[in-house]
Amino acid sequence: MESMAASMAESMEEPVTFRIAIPPIEGVEDVPIAAVQVLASKMGFSEDRVQDIVQALTEACVNSILYSVSDADIEIMATAEPKSLMVEVSDRGPGFDPESVQSPDFETMTEIGVKSGGFGIHMIKALVDKVEIESSPEGTTVRMYAFL
């Protein structure tokens, strides 16, 4: 696997990008998640890092599906460069103010279970190296970066 990853990284003179659009239906997020998992592995990320990337992408996709208010597709884009992977999830949901999302209260969450309220955004930030969020009433884009 290491030689395949090394040859992929060496052969990438230009970024490699793919886009997948999915309907806001639970379960279909498995397709782009599997594609990103394979891409991250071939780039040379460790198994643990690949799982972190997959977990962050899963959370972003599930949030997009849960908060979707239309039948508009959710778009997932991944861009691989020699030393980084960027994964972007864009939806047409109602948006939110990323600055107003408070850190989750883990004690309360343990007692009453996970509800809405920002746990996912904080989890995503803990799993990848950099996160950018653009949100408006027309939709939200979560951009996640992992660096080799």
Coordinates of C-alpha atoms in Angstrom, one line a residue:
M1 CA 0.0 0.0 0.0
E2 CA 2.8 2.4 0.8
S3 CA 4.3 2.1 -2.7
M4 CA 0.9 2.7 -4.3
A5 CA 0.5 5.8 -2.0
A6 CA 4.0 7.0 -2.8
S7 CA 3.4 6.6 -6.6
M8 CA 0.1 8.4 -6.4
A9 CA 1.6 11.3 -4.5
E10 CA 4.5 11.5 -6.9
S11 CA 2.4 11.3 -10.0
M12 CA 0.1 14.2 -8.9
E13 CA 1.4 17.2 -10.6
E14 CA -2.1 18.8 -10.6
P15 CA -4.8 18.4 -7.9
V16 CA -7.1 15.5 -8.4
T17 CA -10.8 16.5 -7.8
F18 CA -14.0 14.6 -7.8
R19 CA -17.6 15.7 -7.1
I20 CA -20.5 13.6 -6.1
A21 CA -24.1 14.8 -5.6
I22 CA -26.5 12.9 -3.4
P23 CA -30.1 13.4 -2.5
P24 CA -30.9 14.3 1.1
I25 CA -31.8 10.8 2.0
E26 CA -30.2 8.9 4.9
G27 CA -27.9 6.1 3.8
V28 CA -26.8 7.5 0.4
E29 CA -23.9 9.3 2.1
D30 CA -22.1 5.9 2.1
V31 CA -21.1 6.4 -1.6
P32 CA -19.0 9.6 -1.3
I33 CA -17.7 8.4 2.1
A34 CA -16.4 5.2 0.5
A35 CA -14.8 7.2 -2.4
V36 CA -13.0 9.6 0.1
Q37 CA -11.9 6.6 2.2
V38 CA -10.2 5.0 -0.8
L39 CA -8.7 8.3 -2.0
A40 CA -7.2 9.1 1.5
S41 CA -5.8 5.6 1.8
K42 CA -4.2 5.8 -1.7
M43 CA -2.7 9.2 -0.8
G44 CA -0.8 7.7 2.1
F45 CA -2.8 8.7 5.2
S46 CA -2.5 6.2 8.1
E47 CA -5.5 4.0 8.8
D48 CA -6.3 6.1 11.9
R49 CA -6.2 9.3 9.9
V50 CA -8.4 7.8 7.2
Q51 CA -10.9 6.9 9.9
D52 CA -10.8 10.4 11.3
I53 CA -11.4 11.9 7.8
V54 CA -14.3 9.4 7.2
Q55 CA -15.8 10.2 10.6
A56 CA -15.7 14.0 9.9
L57 CA -17.2 13.5 6.5
T58 CA -19.9 11.2 7.8
E59 CA -20.9 13.9 10.4
A60 CA -20.9 16.7 7.8
C61 CA -23.1 14.6 5.4
V62 CA -25.5 13.5 8.1
N63 CA -25.9 17.1 9.3
S64 CA -26.6 18.2 5.8
I65 CA -29.2 15.4 5.3
L66 CA -30.9 16.1 8.7
Y67 CA -31.2 19.8 8.2
S68 CA -32.2 19.7 4.6
V69 CA -35.4 21.7 3.9
S70 CA -35.6 20.8 0.2
D71 CA -35.0 18.0 -2.3
A72 CA -31.9 19.8 -3.6
D73 CA -28.8 17.6 -3.8
I74 CA -26.0 17.7 -1.3
E75 CA -22.7 18.1 -3.1
I76 CA -19.5 16.5 -1.9
M77 CA -16.2 17.5 -3.4
A78 CA -12.8 16.1 -2.7
T79 CA -9.5 17.5 -3.9
A80 CA -6.3 15.6 -3.4
E81 CA -2.9 17.4 -3.6
P82 CA 0.5 15.9 -2.9
K83 CA 0.4 16.9 0.8
S84 CA -3.3 17.6 1.5
L85 CA -6.8 16.4 1.1
M86 CA -9.7 18.9 1.1
V87 CA -13.3 17.5 1.4
E88 CA -16.2 19.9 1.1
V89 CA -19.9 19.3 1.8
S90 CA -22.4 21.8 0.5
D91 CA -26.2 21.8 1.1
R92 CA -29.2 24.1 0.6
G93 CA -30.4 24.0 4.2
P94 CA -31.4 27.0 6.3
G95 CA -27.9 27.7 7.4
F96 CA -26.7 28.6 10.9
D97 CA -24.2 31.0 12.6
P98 CA -21.0 29.0 13.1
E99 CA -19.8 31.5 15.6
S100 CA -22.8 31.0 17.8
V101 CA -22.2 27.2 18.2
Q102 CA -21.1 26.7 21.8
S103 CA -18.9 23.8 22.9
P104 CA -21.1 20.9 23.8
D105 CA -21.8 20.1 27.5
F106 CA -20.6 16.5 27.6
E107 CA -22.0 15.9 31.1
T108 CA -25.5 16.9 30.0
M109 CA -25.1 14.9 26.7
T110 CA -24.2 11.8 28.8
E111 CA -27.4 12.2 30.9
I112 CA -29.9 13.0 28.2
G113 CA -28.2 11.7 25.0
V114 CA -26.9 13.6 22.0
K115 CA -29.3 16.2 20.7
S116 CA -28.8 19.0 18.2
G117 CA -26.6 21.8 19.4
G118 CA -23.2 21.8 17.9
F119 CA -21.6 18.5 19.0
G120 CA -21.0 17.6 15.3
I121 CA -19.2 20.7 14.4
H122 CA -16.8 20.4 17.4
M123 CA -16.3 16.7 16.6
I124 CA -15.4 17.6 13.0
K125 CA -12.9 20.2 14.2
A126 CA -11.3 17.7 16.5
L127 CA -10.9 15.1 13.7
V128 CA -9.3 17.1 10.9
D129 CA -6.5 19.6 10.7
K130 CA -8.5 22.6 9.5
V131 CA -12.2 23.4 9.1
E132 CA -13.9 26.3 7.2
I133 CA -17.6 26.9 7.4
E134 CA -19.6 29.2 5.2
S135 CA -23.3 29.5 6.0
S136 CA -26.2 31.6 5.0
P137 CA -30.0 31.2 4.7
E138 CA -29.3 29.7 1.2
G139 CA -27.2 26.8 2.5
T140 CA -24.0 25.8 4.2
T141 CA -20.6 24.6 3.0
V142 CA -18.2 22.8 5.4
R143 CA -14.7 22.5 4.1
M144 CA -12.4 20.0 5.9
Y145 CA -8.6 19.7 5.4
A146 CA -6.3 16.9 6.4
F147 CA -2.5 17.3 5.8
L148 CA 0.1 14.6 5.3

